[in-house]
Short mmCIF file of C-alpha atoms and ligand atoms in Angstrom, two decimals:
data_model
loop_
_atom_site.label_atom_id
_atom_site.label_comp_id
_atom_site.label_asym_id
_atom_site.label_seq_id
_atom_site.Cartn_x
_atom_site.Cartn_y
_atom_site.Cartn_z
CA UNK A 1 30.03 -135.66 -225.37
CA UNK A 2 29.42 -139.03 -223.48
CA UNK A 3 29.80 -141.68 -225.77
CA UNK A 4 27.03 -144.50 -225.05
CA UNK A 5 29.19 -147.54 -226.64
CA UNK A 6 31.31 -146.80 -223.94
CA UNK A 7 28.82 -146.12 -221.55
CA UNK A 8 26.95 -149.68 -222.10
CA UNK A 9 30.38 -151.74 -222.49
CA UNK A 10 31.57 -150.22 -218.66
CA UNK A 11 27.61 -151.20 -217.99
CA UNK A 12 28.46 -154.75 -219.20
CA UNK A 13 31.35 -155.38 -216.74
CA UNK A 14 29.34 -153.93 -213.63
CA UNK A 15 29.09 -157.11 -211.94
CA UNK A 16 27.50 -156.25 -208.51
CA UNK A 17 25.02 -153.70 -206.82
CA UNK A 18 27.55 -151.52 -205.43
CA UNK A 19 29.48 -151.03 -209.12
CA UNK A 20 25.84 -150.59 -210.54
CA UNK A 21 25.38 -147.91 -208.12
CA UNK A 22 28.88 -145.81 -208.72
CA UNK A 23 27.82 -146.63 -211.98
CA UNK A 24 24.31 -144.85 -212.06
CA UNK A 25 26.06 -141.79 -210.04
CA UNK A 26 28.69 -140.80 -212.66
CA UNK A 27 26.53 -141.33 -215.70
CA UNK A 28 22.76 -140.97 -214.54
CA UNK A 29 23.22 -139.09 -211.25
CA UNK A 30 22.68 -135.02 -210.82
CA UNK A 31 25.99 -133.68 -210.13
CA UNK A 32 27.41 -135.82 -213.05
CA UNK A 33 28.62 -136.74 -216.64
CA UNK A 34 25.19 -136.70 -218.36
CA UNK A 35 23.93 -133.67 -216.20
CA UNK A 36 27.07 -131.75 -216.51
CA UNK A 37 26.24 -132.10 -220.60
CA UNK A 38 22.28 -130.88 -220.47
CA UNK A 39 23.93 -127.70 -217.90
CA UNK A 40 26.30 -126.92 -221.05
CA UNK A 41 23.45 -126.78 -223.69
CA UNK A 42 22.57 -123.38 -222.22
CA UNK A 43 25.52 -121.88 -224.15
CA UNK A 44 24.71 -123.31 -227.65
CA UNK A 45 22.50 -121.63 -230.13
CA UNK A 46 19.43 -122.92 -230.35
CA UNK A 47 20.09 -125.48 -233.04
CA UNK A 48 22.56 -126.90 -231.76
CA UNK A 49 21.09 -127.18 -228.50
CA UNK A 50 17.62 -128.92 -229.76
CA UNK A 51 20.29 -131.30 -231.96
CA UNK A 52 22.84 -131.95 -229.08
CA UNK A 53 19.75 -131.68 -226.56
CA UNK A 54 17.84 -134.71 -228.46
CA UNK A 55 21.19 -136.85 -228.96
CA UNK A 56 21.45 -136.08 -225.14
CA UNK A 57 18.01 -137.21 -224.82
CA UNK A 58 18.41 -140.26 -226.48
CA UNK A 59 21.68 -141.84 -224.71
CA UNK A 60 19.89 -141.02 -220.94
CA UNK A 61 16.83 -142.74 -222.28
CA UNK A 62 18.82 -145.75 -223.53
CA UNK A 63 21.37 -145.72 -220.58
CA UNK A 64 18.46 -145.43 -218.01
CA UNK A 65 16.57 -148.80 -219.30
CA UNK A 66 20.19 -150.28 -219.85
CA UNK A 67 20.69 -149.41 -216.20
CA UNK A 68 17.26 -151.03 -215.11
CA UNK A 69 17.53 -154.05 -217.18
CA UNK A 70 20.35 -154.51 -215.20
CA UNK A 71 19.18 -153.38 -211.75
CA UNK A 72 16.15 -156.10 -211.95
CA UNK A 73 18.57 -158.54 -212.39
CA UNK A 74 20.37 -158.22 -209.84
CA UNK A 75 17.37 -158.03 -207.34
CA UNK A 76 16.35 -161.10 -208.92
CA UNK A 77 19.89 -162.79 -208.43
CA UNK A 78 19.34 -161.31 -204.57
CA UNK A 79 15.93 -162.24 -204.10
CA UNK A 80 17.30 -165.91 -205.78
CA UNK A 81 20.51 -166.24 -203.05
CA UNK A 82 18.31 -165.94 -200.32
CA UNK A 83 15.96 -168.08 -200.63
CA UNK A 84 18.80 -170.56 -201.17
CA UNK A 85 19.91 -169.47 -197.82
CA UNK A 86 16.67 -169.96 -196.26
CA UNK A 87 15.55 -172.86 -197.70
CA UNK A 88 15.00 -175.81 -195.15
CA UNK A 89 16.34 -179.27 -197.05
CA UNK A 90 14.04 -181.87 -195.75
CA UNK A 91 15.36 -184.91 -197.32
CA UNK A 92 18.53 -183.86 -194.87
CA UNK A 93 18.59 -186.60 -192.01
CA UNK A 94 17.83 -185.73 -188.55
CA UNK A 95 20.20 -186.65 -185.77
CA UNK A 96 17.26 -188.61 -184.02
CA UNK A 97 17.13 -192.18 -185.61
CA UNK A 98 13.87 -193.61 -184.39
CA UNK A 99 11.75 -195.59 -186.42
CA UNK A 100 8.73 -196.31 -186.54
CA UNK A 101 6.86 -199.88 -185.38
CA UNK A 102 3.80 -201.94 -185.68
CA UNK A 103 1.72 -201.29 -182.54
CA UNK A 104 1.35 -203.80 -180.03
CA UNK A 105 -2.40 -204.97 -181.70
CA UNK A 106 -0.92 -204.69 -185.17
CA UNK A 107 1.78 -207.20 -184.13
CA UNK A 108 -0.67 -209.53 -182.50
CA UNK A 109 -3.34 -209.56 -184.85
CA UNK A 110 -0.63 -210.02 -188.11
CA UNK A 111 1.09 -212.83 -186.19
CA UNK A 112 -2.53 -214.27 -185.70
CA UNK A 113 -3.36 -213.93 -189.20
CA UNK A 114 -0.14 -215.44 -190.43
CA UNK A 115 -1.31 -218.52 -188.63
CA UNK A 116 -4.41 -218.52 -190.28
CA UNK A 117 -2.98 -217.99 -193.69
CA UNK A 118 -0.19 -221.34 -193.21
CA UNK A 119 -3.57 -222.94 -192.43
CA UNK A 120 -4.75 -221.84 -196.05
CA UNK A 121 -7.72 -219.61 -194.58
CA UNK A 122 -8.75 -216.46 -196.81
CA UNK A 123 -8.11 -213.13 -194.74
CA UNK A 124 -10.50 -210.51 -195.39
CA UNK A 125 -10.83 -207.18 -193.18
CA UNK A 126 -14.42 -206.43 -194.62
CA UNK A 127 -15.63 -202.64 -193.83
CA UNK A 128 -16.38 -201.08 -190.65
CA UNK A 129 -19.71 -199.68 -192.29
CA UNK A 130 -22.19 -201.75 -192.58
CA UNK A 131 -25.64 -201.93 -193.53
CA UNK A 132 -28.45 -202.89 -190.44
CA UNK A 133 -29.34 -206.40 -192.39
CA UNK A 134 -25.64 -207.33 -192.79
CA UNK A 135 -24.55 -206.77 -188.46
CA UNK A 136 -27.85 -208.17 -187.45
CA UNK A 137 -30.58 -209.87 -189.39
CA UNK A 138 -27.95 -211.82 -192.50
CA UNK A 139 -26.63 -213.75 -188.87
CA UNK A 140 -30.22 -214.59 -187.43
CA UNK A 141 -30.50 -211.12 -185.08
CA UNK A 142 -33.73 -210.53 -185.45
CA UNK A 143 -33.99 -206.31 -185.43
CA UNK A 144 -36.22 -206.43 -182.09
CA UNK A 145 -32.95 -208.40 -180.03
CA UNK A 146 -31.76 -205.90 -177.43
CA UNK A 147 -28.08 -205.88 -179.31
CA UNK A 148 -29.53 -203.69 -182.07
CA UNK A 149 -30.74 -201.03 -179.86
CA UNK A 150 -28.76 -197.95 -179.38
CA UNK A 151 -26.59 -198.65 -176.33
CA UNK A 152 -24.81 -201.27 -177.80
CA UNK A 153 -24.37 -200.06 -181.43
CA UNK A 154 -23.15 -196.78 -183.10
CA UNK A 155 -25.16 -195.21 -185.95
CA UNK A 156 -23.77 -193.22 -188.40
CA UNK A 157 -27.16 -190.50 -188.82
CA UNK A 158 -30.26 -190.98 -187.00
CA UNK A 159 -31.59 -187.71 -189.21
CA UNK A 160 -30.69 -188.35 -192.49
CA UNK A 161 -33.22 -191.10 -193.76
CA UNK A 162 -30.43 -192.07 -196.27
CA UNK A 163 -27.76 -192.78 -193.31
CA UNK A 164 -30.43 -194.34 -190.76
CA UNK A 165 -29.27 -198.05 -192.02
CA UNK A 166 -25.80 -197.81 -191.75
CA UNK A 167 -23.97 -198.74 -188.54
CA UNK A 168 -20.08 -199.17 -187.48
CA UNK A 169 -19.76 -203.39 -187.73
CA UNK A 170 -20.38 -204.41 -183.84
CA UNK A 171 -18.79 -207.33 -184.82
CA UNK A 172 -17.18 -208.93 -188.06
CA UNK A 173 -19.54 -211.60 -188.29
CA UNK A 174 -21.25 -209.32 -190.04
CA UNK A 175 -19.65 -210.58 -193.37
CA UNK A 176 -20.43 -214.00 -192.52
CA UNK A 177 -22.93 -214.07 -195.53
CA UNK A 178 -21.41 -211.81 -197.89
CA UNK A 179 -17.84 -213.34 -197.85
CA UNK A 180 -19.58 -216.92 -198.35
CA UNK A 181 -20.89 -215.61 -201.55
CA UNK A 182 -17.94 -213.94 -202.28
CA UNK A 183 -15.41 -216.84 -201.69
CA UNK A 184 -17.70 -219.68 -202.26
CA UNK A 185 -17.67 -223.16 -200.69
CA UNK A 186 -15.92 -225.32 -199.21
CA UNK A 187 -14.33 -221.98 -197.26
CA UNK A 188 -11.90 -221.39 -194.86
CA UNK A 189 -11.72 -217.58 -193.27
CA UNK A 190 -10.54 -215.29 -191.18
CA UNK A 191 -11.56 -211.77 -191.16
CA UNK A 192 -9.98 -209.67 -188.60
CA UNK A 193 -10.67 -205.64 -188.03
CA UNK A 194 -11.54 -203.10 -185.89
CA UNK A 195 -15.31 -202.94 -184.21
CA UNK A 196 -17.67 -200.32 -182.29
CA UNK A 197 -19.69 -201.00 -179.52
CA UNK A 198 -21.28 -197.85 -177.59
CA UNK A 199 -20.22 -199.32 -174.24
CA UNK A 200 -18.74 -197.13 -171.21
CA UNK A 201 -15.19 -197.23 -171.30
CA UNK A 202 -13.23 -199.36 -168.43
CA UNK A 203 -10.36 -201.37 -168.04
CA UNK A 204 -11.54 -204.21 -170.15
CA UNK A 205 -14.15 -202.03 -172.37
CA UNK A 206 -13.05 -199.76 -175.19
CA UNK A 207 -15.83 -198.32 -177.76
CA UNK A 208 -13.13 -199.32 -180.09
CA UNK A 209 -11.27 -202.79 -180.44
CA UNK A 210 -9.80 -205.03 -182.22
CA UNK A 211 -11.73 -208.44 -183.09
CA UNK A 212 -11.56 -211.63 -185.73
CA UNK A 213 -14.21 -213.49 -186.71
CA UNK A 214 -13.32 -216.90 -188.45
CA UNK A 215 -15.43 -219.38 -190.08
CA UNK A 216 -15.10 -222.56 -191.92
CA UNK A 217 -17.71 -223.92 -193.84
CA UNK A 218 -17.56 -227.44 -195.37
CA UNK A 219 -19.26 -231.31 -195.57
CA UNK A 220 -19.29 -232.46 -191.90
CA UNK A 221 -17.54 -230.01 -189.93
CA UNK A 222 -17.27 -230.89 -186.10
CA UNK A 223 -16.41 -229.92 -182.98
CA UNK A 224 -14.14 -231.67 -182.27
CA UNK A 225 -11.91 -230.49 -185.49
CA UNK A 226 -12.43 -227.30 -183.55
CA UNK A 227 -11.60 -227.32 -180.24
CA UNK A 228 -8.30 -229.27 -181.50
CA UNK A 229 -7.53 -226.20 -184.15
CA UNK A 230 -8.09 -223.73 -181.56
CA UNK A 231 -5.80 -225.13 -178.69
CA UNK A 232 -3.09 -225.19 -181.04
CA UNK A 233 -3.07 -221.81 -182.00
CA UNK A 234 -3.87 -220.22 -178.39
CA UNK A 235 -0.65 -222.03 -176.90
CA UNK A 236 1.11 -220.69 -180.29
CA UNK A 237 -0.18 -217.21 -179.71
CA UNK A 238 -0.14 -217.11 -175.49
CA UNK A 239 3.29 -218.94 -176.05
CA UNK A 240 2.76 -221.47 -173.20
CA UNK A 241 0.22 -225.09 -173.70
CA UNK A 242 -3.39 -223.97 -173.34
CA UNK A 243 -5.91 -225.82 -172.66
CA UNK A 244 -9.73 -224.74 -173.64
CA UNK A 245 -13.14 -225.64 -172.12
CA UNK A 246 -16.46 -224.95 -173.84
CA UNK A 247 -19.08 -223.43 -171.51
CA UNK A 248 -22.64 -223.50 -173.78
CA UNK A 249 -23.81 -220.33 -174.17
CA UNK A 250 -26.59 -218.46 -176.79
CA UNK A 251 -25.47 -216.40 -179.83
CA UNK A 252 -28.23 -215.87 -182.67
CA UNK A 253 -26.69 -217.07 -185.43
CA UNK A 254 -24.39 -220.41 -183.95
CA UNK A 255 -26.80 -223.83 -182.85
CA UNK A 256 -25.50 -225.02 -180.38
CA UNK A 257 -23.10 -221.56 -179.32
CA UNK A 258 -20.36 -221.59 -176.98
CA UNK A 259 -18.00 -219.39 -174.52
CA UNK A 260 -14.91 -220.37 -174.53
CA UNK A 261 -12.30 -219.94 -171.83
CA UNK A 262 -8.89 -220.65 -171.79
CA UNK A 263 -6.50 -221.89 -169.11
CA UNK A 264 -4.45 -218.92 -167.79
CA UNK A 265 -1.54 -218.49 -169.21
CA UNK A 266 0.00 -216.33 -166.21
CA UNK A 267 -0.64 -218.43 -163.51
CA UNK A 268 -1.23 -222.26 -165.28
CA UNK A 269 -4.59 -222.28 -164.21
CA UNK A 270 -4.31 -222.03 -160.37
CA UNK A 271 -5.75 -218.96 -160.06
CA UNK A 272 -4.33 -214.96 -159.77
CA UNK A 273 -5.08 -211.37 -160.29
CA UNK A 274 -5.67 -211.80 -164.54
CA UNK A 275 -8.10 -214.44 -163.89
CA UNK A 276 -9.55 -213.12 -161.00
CA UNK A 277 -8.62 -216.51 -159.52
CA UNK A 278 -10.63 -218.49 -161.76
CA UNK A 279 -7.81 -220.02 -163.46
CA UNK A 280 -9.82 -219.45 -166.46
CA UNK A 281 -10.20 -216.41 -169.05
CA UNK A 282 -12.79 -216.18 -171.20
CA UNK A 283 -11.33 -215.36 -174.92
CA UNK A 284 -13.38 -217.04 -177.59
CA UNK A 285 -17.19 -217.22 -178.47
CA UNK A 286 -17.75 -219.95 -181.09
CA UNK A 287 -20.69 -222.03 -182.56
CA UNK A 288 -21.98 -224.40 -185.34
CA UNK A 289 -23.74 -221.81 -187.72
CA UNK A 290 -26.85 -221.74 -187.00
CA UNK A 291 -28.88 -222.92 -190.63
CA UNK A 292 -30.68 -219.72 -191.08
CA UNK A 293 -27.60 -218.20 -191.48
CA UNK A 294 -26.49 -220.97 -193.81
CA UNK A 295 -29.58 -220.48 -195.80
CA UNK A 296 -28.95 -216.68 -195.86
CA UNK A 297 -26.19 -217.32 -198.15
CA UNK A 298 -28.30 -219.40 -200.22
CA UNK A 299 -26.77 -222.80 -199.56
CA UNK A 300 -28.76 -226.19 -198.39
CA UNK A 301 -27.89 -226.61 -194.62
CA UNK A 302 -28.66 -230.54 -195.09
CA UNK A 303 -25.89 -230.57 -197.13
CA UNK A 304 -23.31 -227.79 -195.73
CA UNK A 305 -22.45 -226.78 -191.70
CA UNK A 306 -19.82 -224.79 -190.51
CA UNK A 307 -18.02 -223.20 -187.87
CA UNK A 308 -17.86 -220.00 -186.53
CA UNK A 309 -15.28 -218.03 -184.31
CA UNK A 310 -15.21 -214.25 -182.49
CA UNK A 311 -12.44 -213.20 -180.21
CA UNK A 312 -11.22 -210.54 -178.96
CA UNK A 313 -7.68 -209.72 -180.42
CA UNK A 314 -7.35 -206.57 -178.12
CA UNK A 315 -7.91 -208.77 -175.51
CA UNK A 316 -5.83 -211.73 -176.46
CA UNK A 317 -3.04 -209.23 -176.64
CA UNK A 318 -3.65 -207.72 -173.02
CA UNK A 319 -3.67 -211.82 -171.85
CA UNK A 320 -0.29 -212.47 -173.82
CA UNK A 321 1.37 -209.16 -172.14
CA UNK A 322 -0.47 -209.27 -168.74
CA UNK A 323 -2.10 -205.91 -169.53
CA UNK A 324 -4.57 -204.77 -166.63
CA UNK A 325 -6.18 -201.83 -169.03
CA UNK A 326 -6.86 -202.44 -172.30
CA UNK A 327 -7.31 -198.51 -173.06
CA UNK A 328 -3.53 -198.27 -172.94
CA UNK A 329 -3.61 -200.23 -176.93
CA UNK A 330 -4.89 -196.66 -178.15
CA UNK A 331 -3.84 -193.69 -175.56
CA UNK A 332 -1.06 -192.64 -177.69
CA UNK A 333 1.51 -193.00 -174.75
CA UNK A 334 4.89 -193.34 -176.12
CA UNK A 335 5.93 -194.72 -173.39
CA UNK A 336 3.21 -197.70 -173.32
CA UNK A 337 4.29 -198.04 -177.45
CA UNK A 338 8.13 -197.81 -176.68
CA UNK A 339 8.25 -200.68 -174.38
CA UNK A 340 6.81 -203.03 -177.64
CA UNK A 341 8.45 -201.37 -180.29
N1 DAH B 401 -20.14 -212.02 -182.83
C1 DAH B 401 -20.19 -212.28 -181.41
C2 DAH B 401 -19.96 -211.00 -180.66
O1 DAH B 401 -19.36 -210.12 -181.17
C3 DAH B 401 -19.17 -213.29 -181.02
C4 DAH B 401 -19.37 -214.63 -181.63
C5 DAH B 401 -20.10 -215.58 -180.96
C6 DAH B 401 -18.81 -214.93 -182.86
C7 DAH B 401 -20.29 -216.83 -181.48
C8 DAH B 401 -18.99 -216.17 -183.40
C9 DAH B 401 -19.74 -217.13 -182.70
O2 DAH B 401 -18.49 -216.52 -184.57
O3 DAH B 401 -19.88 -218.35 -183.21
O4 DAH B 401 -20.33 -210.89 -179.53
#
């Protein structure tokens, strides 16, 4: 009779699916060892057959779930080695060795800011959501000015009474009064950041770009500190000696307000296709702050003035590169990006 020590210790060395299988055809299969034994009960009396019949029983029980102990095992091992095969290694490097860069604005408007920071002014990005009150009426726009009315501004949800006051920032000098509260006086800052306008897009309109506001607030600012400060750091930024001229113009929340225009930097001022032959590009709008504002931010205006600064870094950059269409900043085309990487 089959001995089932020696059945489980040839079992044991079975070390692959194909010996497992020669294995489960002499022991387990019909035409062999254990069968061959259950065909040659027929001749025994019947005790010995129900004896030899249950030992029978018992080692092709045992042998079976010895057998399919082992055959999940190996399916596991299987099912194991291929996903090792098929599995895709991503921390393997790819051939391709291109990295990634700031973006042409990015650049600009860091290199900007790290002007303003070796001139010790706070940066602050503030939020592109904004209350209503903070955009307009905190800097002296009263709600009725035609600036707060749709075609200019973005609202989040007309529907939703909750939403109805909030509003992508049209400008940054919508922190004006919150950031003086925040920083305190005397304070120097510069708080640069994406805006929204809902403006028909063109060469030199986006509904998207990228603009600073900066403001200094002090005991006896002037002008003059001004127009000196921001000279320097167009001719640092342009690369090439700007000069500026102030052109009086109205903004709500500056008394008196300016435009500001700077000599072009392509052409030295003697006129070509940038400046339309002007010689002049307008870049900056700028004003004493207006004392409403001042007084928004609960401060005396007899005693504190300040300055205040927007411009346009999107298109500051498009100056500095001599970019005709300022929609190429955020197309996505890799070619536009490679050529500044
Ligand atoms: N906030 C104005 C705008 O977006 C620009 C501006 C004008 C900013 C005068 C100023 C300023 O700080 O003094 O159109």
């Amino acid at each position: 009779m089959i001995e089932l020590k020696h059945a489980l210790w040839e079992l044991e060395k079975v070390t692959d699916a194909v010996q497992l299988d020669n294995f489960f055809q002499i022991y387990l299969g019909k035409k062999w060892l254990l069968n061959e034994e259950f065909k040659l009960l027929v001749a025994l009396s019947p005790e010995e057959k129900k004896d030899k019949g249950a030992k029978l029983s018992d080692i092709k029980t045992q042998l079976t779930t010895a057998y399919e102990l082992k055959n999940q095992i190996f399916a596991m091992d299987q099912i194991n080695a291929q996903l090792e095969k098929d599995l895709v290694d991503i921390s393997l490097d790819v051939a391709d060795d291109r990295q990634g860069s700031y973006s042409l604005l990015a650049k600009v408007r860091r290199e900007i800011e790290e002007v303003y920071k070796s001139m010790w002014f706070v940066i602050d990005y503030g939020h592109e959501i904004v209350t209503k009150y903070e955009n307009f009426e905190s800097v002296n726009i009263p709600l009725s000015h035609p600036a707060t009315e749709m075609h200019d501004t973005i609202y989040l949800n007309q529907k939703d009474p909750s939403w109805q006051n909030l509003i992508l920032r049209t400008h940054n000098s919508a922190h004006q009064i919150e950031d003086i509260k925040k920083y305190g006086v005397p304070l120097k800052l510069w708080s640069p950041g994406r805006v929204y306008r809902f403006d028909s897009m063109d060469a030199s309109h986006d509904v998207m770009f990228q603009y600073a506001e900066g403001m200094v607030v002090d005991k006896n600012v002037s002008i003059a500190q001004f127009k000196d400060t921001m000279q320097k750091l167009l001719s640092g930024i342009l690369w090439k000696s700007i000069t500026i001229r102030l052109r009086p113009s109205y903004f709500p929340f500056v008394e008196p307000g300016f435009e500001i225009d700077a000599s072009c930097p392509i052409c030295g001022a003697k006129g070509c296709s940038l400046c339309k032959g002007s010689g002049w590009i307008e870049l900056l709008w700028a004003g004493m702050i207006h004392p409403n504002v001042i007084k928004n931010a609960w401060l005396d205006p007899k005693e504190w003035s300040g300055f205040a600064r927007g411009i346009g870094v999107s298109r500051l950059a498009a100056v500095r590169y001599g970019i005709k269409d300022i929609r190429y900043f955020t197309n996505g085309d890799l070619r536009f990006a490679k050529s500044f990487a």
